[in-house]
Amino acid sequence: SSSIVMQNYADFRHIIRVQNTTIHGKVKIPYAVRSIKGIGRRFAILVCKIAQIDVNKRAGELSVEEENKINDIIARPLEYNIPKWFLNRQRDFRDGQTMQVFANHL
């Protein structure tokens, strides 16, 4: 097993809640975001790049502003210019909308 060396351990959070899902703080951010049901590998990396967060950073090192930014991008991906073909629910059979379905919405 390997250990994590951190500069400011006091700011590290071991458990984070994002979109009604518990995320472990020791995992790198794209892998942590992937633990949310309905979010895949490519979408998680794209969210990190749009939020301008280093993909090698651990989830426990996220600031509250960065966490809120990730929540907002996941909730409203079309407003952050994520293309429609990238989303997992295209032309919904109920209302015809294109959206990203995740967590409790599945």
mmCIF file of C-alpha atoms in Angstrom:
data_model
loop_
_atom_site.group_PDB
_atom_site.id
_atom_site.type_symbol
_atom_site.label_atom_id
_atom_site.label_comp_id
_atom_site.label_asym_id
_atom_site.label_seq_id
_atom_site.Cartn_x
_atom_site.Cartn_y
_atom_site.Cartn_z
ATOM 1 C CA SER A 1 0.000 0.000 0.000
ATOM 2 C CA SER A 2 1.123 3.536 -0.657
ATOM 3 C CA SER A 3 0.758 6.579 1.520
ATOM 4 C CA ILE A 4 -0.370 10.075 0.660
ATOM 5 C CA VAL A 5 1.885 12.992 1.583
ATOM 6 C CA MET A 6 -0.042 16.256 2.035
ATOM 7 C CA GLN A 7 1.010 19.800 2.753
ATOM 8 C CA ASN A 8 -1.968 20.871 4.881
ATOM 9 C CA TYR A 9 -3.630 17.867 6.474
ATOM 10 C CA ALA A 10 -5.947 20.027 8.590
ATOM 11 C CA ASP A 11 -7.925 21.025 5.457
ATOM 12 C CA PHE A 12 -8.289 17.420 4.231
ATOM 13 C CA ARG A 13 -11.811 15.945 4.365
ATOM 14 C CA HIS A 14 -12.154 12.157 4.346
ATOM 15 C CA ILE A 15 -15.822 12.076 3.342
ATOM 16 C CA ILE A 16 -17.515 14.493 0.935
ATOM 17 C CA ARG A 17 -21.149 14.649 -0.179
ATOM 18 C CA VAL A 18 -21.654 15.479 -3.857
ATOM 19 C CA GLN A 19 -25.055 15.109 -5.541
ATOM 20 C CA ASN A 20 -26.451 12.974 -2.678
ATOM 21 C CA THR A 21 -23.526 10.546 -2.923
ATOM 22 C CA THR A 22 -20.747 9.928 -0.425
ATOM 23 C CA ILE A 23 -17.296 10.338 -1.956
ATOM 24 C CA HIS A 24 -14.087 9.137 -0.313
ATOM 25 C CA GLY A 25 -11.473 11.871 0.082
ATOM 26 C CA LYS A 26 -8.404 9.716 -0.617
ATOM 27 C CA VAL A 27 -9.407 9.042 -4.233
ATOM 28 C CA LYS A 28 -8.387 11.322 -7.129
ATOM 29 C CA ILE A 29 -11.174 13.652 -8.196
ATOM 30 C CA PRO A 30 -12.204 12.063 -11.537
ATOM 31 C CA TYR A 31 -12.487 8.637 -9.900
ATOM 32 C CA ALA A 32 -14.378 10.116 -6.971
ATOM 33 C CA VAL A 33 -16.889 11.828 -9.276
ATOM 34 C CA ARG A 34 -17.327 8.516 -11.113
ATOM 35 C CA SER A 35 -18.704 6.988 -7.926
ATOM 36 C CA ILE A 36 -21.879 9.027 -8.535
ATOM 37 C CA LYS A 37 -24.313 6.776 -10.378
ATOM 38 C CA GLY A 38 -24.819 7.968 -13.967
ATOM 39 C CA ILE A 39 -21.430 9.716 -14.253
ATOM 40 C CA GLY A 40 -18.801 7.973 -16.348
ATOM 41 C CA ARG A 41 -15.066 8.287 -16.811
ATOM 42 C CA ARG A 42 -15.098 10.787 -19.693
ATOM 43 C CA PHE A 43 -17.831 12.967 -18.180
ATOM 44 C CA ALA A 44 -15.982 13.096 -14.830
ATOM 45 C CA ILE A 45 -12.744 14.230 -16.494
ATOM 46 C CA LEU A 46 -14.636 16.808 -18.575
ATOM 47 C CA VAL A 47 -16.293 18.209 -15.430
ATOM 48 C CA CYS A 48 -12.866 18.599 -13.790
ATOM 49 C CA LYS A 49 -11.447 20.362 -16.850
ATOM 50 C CA ILE A 50 -14.395 22.766 -17.113
ATOM 51 C CA ALA A 51 -14.135 23.533 -13.383
ATOM 52 C CA GLN A 52 -10.361 24.064 -13.886
ATOM 53 C CA ILE A 53 -9.460 21.522 -11.208
ATOM 54 C CA ASP A 54 -6.289 19.449 -11.436
ATOM 55 C CA VAL A 55 -7.237 15.829 -12.196
ATOM 56 C CA ASN A 56 -4.342 14.569 -10.041
ATOM 57 C CA LYS A 57 -5.706 16.280 -6.936
ATOM 58 C CA ARG A 58 -7.399 14.173 -4.244
ATOM 59 C CA ALA A 59 -11.106 14.657 -3.547
ATOM 60 C CA GLY A 60 -10.413 15.481 0.096
ATOM 61 C CA GLU A 61 -8.323 18.478 -0.969
ATOM 62 C CA LEU A 62 -11.249 20.167 -2.740
ATOM 63 C CA SER A 63 -12.277 23.563 -1.449
ATOM 64 C CA VAL A 64 -15.960 24.306 -0.861
ATOM 65 C CA GLU A 65 -16.004 26.570 -3.957
ATOM 66 C CA GLU A 66 -14.562 23.796 -6.143
ATOM 67 C CA GLU A 67 -17.063 21.310 -4.735
ATOM 68 C CA ASN A 68 -19.942 23.708 -5.487
ATOM 69 C CA LYS A 69 -18.600 24.254 -9.009
ATOM 70 C CA ILE A 70 -18.552 20.478 -9.644
ATOM 71 C CA ASN A 71 -22.113 20.173 -8.294
ATOM 72 C CA ASP A 72 -23.292 22.987 -10.566
ATOM 73 C CA ILE A 73 -21.631 21.577 -13.699
ATOM 74 C CA ILE A 74 -23.129 18.129 -13.090
ATOM 75 C CA ALA A 75 -26.595 19.587 -12.435
ATOM 76 C CA ARG A 76 -26.595 21.925 -15.482
ATOM 77 C CA PRO A 77 -24.118 20.587 -18.082
ATOM 78 C CA LEU A 78 -25.676 22.298 -21.117
ATOM 79 C CA GLU A 79 -25.113 25.740 -19.562
ATOM 80 C CA TYR A 80 -21.380 24.969 -19.407
ATOM 81 C CA ASN A 81 -21.270 24.169 -23.149
ATOM 82 C CA ILE A 82 -21.000 20.403 -22.755
ATOM 83 C CA PRO A 83 -22.246 19.040 -26.103
ATOM 84 C CA LYS A 84 -25.603 17.268 -26.217
ATOM 85 C CA TRP A 85 -24.052 14.084 -27.619
ATOM 86 C CA PHE A 86 -21.963 13.808 -24.433
ATOM 87 C CA LEU A 87 -24.998 13.443 -22.152
ATOM 88 C CA ASN A 88 -26.545 10.115 -21.174
ATOM 89 C CA ARG A 89 -30.239 10.942 -21.766
ATOM 90 C CA GLN A 90 -30.775 12.256 -25.267
ATOM 91 C CA ARG A 91 -34.302 13.046 -26.449
ATOM 92 C CA ASP A 92 -36.047 11.747 -23.324
ATOM 93 C CA PHE A 93 -39.104 9.642 -24.195
ATOM 94 C CA ARG A 94 -41.327 11.605 -21.782
ATOM 95 C CA ASP A 95 -40.610 15.214 -22.681
ATOM 96 C CA GLY A 96 -38.021 15.128 -25.491
ATOM 97 C CA GLN A 97 -35.317 16.963 -23.519
ATOM 98 C CA THR A 98 -31.612 16.156 -23.552
ATOM 99 C CA MET A 99 -30.089 15.952 -20.074
ATOM 100 C CA GLN A 100 -27.550 14.185 -17.858
ATOM 101 C CA VAL A 101 -29.326 11.746 -15.542
ATOM 102 C CA PHE A 102 -27.434 10.929 -12.339
ATOM 103 C CA ALA A 103 -27.785 9.795 -8.710
ATOM 104 C CA ASN A 104 -31.410 9.909 -7.517
ATOM 105 C CA HIS A 105 -32.801 10.756 -10.971
ATOM 106 C CA LEU A 106 -32.049 7.258 -12.301
#
